[in-house]
Coordinates of C-alpha atoms in Angstrom, one line a residue:
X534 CA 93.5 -142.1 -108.1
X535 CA 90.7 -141.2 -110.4
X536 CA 88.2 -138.5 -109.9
X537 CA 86.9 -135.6 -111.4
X538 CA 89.2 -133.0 -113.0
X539 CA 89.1 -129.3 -111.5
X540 CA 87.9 -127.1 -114.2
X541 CA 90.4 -125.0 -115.4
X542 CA 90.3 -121.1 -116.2
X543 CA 89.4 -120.0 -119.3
X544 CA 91.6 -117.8 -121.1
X545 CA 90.4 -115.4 -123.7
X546 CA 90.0 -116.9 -126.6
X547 CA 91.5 -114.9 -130.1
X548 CA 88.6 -113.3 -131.3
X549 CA 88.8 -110.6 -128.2
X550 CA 92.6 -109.1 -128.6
X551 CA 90.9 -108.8 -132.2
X552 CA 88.0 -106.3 -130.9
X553 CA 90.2 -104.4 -128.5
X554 CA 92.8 -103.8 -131.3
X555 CA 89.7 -102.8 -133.3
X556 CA 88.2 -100.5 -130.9
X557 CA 91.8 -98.7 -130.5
X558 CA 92.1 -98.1 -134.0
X559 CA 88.1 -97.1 -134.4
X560 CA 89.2 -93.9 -133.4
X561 CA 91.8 -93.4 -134.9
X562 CA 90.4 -93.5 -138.5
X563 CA 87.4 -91.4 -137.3
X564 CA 89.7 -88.8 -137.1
X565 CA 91.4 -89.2 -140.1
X566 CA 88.3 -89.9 -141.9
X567 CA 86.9 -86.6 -140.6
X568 CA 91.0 -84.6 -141.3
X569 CA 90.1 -85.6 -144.9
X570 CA 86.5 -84.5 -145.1
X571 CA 88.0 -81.1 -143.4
X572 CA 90.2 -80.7 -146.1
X573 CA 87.6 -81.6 -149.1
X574 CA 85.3 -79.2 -147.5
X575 CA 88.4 -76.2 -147.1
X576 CA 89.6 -76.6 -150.8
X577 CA 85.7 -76.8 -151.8
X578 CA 84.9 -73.7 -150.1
X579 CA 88.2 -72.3 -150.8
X580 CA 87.6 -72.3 -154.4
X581 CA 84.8 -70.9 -154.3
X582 CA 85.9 -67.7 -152.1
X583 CA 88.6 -67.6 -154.4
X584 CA 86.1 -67.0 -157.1
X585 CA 84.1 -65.0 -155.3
X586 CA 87.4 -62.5 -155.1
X587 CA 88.8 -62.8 -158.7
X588 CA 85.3 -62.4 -160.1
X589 CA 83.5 -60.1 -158.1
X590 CA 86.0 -58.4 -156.1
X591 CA 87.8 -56.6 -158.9
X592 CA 84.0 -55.0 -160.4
X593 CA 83.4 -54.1 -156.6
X594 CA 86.4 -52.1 -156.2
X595 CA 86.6 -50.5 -159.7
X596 CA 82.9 -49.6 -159.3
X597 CA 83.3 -48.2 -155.6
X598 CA 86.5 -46.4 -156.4
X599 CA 85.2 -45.2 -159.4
X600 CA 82.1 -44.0 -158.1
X601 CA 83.9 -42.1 -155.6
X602 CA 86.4 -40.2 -157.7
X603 CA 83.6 -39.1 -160.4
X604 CA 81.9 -37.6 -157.2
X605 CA 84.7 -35.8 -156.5
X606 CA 85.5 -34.7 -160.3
X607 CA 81.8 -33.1 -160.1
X608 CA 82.3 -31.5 -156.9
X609 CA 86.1 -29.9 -157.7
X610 CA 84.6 -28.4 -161.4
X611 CA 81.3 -27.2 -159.4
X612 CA 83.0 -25.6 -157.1
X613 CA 84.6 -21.4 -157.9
X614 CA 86.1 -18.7 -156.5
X615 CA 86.9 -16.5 -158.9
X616 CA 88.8 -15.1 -156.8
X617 CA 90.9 -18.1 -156.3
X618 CA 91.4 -20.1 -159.4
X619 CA 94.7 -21.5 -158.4
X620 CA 92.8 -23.6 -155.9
X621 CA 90.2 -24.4 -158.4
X622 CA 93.2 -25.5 -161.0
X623 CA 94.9 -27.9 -158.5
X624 CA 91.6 -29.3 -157.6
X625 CA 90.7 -30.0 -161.7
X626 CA 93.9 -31.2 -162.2
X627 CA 94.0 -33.9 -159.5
X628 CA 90.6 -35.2 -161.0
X629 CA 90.7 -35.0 -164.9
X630 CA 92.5 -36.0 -167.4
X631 CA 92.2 -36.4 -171.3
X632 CA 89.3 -34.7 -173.3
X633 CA 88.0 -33.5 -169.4
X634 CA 91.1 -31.7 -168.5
X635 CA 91.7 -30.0 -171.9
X636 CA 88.3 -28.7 -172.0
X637 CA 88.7 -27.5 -168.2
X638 CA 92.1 -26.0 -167.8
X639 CA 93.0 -25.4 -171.4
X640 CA 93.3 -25.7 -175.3
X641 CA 93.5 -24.2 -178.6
X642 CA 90.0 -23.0 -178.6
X643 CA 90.1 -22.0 -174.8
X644 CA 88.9 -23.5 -172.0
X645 CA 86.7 -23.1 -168.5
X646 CA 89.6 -21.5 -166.4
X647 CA 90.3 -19.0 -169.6
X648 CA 86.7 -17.5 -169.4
X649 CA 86.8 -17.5 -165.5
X650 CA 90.0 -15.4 -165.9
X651 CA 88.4 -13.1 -168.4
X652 CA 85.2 -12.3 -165.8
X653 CA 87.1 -11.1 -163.5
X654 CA 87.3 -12.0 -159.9
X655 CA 84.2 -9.9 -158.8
X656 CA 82.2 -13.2 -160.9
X657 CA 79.8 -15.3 -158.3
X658 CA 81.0 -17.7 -156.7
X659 CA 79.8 -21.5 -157.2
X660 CA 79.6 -23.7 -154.6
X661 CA 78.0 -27.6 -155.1
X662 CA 76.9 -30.2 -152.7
X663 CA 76.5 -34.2 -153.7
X664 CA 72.9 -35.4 -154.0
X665 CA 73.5 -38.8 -155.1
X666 CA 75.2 -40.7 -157.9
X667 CA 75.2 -44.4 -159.3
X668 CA 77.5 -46.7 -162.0
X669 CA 76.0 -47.1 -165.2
X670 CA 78.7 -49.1 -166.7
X671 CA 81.7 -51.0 -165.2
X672 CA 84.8 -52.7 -167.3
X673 CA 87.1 -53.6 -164.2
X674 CA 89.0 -55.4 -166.9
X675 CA 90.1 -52.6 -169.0
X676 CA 89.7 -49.5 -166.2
X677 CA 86.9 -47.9 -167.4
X678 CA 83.5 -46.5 -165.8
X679 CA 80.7 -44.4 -166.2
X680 CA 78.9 -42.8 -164.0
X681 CA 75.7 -41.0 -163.2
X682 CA 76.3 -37.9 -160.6
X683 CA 73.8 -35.8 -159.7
X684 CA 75.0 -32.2 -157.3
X685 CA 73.6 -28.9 -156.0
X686 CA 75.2 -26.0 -156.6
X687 CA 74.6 -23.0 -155.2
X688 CA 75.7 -19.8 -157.2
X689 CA 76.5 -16.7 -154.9
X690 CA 76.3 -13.2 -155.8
X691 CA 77.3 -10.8 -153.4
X692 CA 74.2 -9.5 -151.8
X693 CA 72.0 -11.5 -152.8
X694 CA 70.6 -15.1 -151.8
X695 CA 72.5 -18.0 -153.1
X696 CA 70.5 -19.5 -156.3
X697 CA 70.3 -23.3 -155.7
X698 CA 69.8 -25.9 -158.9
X699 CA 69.9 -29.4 -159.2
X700 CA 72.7 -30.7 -162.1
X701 CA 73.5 -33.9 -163.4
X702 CA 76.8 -35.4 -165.1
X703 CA 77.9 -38.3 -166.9
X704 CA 80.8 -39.0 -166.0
X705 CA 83.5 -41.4 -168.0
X706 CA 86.1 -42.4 -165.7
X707 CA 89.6 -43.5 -166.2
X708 CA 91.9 -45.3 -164.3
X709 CA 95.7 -42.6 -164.3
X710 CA 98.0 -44.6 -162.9
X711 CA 97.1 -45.4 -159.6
X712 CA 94.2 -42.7 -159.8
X713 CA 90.9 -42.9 -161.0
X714 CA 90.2 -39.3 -162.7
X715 CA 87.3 -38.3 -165.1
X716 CA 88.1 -38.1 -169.2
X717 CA 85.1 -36.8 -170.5
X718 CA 82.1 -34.9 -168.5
X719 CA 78.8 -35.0 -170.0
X720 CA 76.8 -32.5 -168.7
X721 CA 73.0 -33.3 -168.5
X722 CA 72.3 -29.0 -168.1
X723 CA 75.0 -26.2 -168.8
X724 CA 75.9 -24.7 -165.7
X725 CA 77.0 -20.7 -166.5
X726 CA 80.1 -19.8 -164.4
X727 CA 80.0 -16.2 -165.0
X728 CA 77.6 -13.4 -164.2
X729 CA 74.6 -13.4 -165.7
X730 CA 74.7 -9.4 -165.6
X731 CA 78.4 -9.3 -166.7
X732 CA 79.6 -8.7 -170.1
X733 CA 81.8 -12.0 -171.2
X734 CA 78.9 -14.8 -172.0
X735 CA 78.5 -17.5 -169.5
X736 CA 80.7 -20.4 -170.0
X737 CA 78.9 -24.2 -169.8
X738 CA 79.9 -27.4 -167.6
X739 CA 82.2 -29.1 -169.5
X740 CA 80.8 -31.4 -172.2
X741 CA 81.5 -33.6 -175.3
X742 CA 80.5 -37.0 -177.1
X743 CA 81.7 -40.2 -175.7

């Protein structure tokens, strides 16, 4: 018997598995594509942060902790009791060393604490205050500063108003093991420790060449 044929269901043909397959996989990539790019930009910008530390960091630090301890060298030689110069030693001691510290606390042609000793504890006393200070040169590589530090001290006679001046040091600092401490201290104007109205002559800040 002839006639005419049903049509029959089309099936899908091979390009289609193909797009699915394609479309699964799409994704896929994307996100390894974008893993990759993550990681190119991390070690990029890792790099650079690590420069950023080994370059920049270490002059940071030395010139911050540097800073610091020169302020604090100023403010422990600026600052007497005669009649306390055991405090005044420790403090000296923990915050020079080298040319500083000989010139301070002692040596074969005397020293600071020698001609404190000789005035007598009835001396004025000498108090400072930090007014500001700044780097002026900064080898983090070798462990050396120096530094500008400006104070005012206030000297103190009994009975009488404190006398207030404006001093200024430069300041070479060292690093002493795991301390920074001053070597040699420059001082911009003398500062006299003793009585002016006393007999021994006044003693100076401690100073020196570079």
């Amino acid at each position: 018997m002839t006639g005419t044929s049903e049509p029959t269901e089309k099936k899908p043909g091979g390009i289609r598995p193909a797009v699915r397959r394609a479309a699964k996989i799409a994704p896929i990539a994307l996100a390894a594509a974008a893993v990759v790019v993550g990681v190119v930009l991390v070690a990029v910008f890792g790099v650079r942060a690590y420069g950023v530390y080994a370059d920049q960091y270490p002059a940071q630090e030395t010139r911050d902790a540097a800073t610091q301890a020169a302020e604090q060298a100023v403010l422990n030689i600026t600052t007497i009791d005669p009649a306390d110069l055991d405090t005044f030693r420790e403090r000296a001691e923990a915050s020079l060393t080298g040319k500083a510290k000989t010139e301070v606390l002692g040596g074969k042609d005397g020293s600071v604490l020698d001609m404190l000793g000789t005035a007598g504890p009835n001396t004025a006393k000498l108090s400072s205050r930090l007014l500001r200070s700044a780097p002026s040169e900064v080898d983090a590589g070798e462990d050396k500063a120096k530094v500008l530090v400006y104070v005012v001290t206030t000297l103190e006679r009994p009975g009488q108003a404190g006398i207030d001046e404006t001093r200024g040091f430069d300041v070479s600092m060292t690093k002493d093991g795991d301390a920074w401490k001053a070597e040699n201290i420059l001082g911009l104007e003398g500062i006299a420790y003793a009585d002016a109205g006393a007999a021994p002559a006044p003693a100076p800040a401690p100073e020196g060449g570079n």
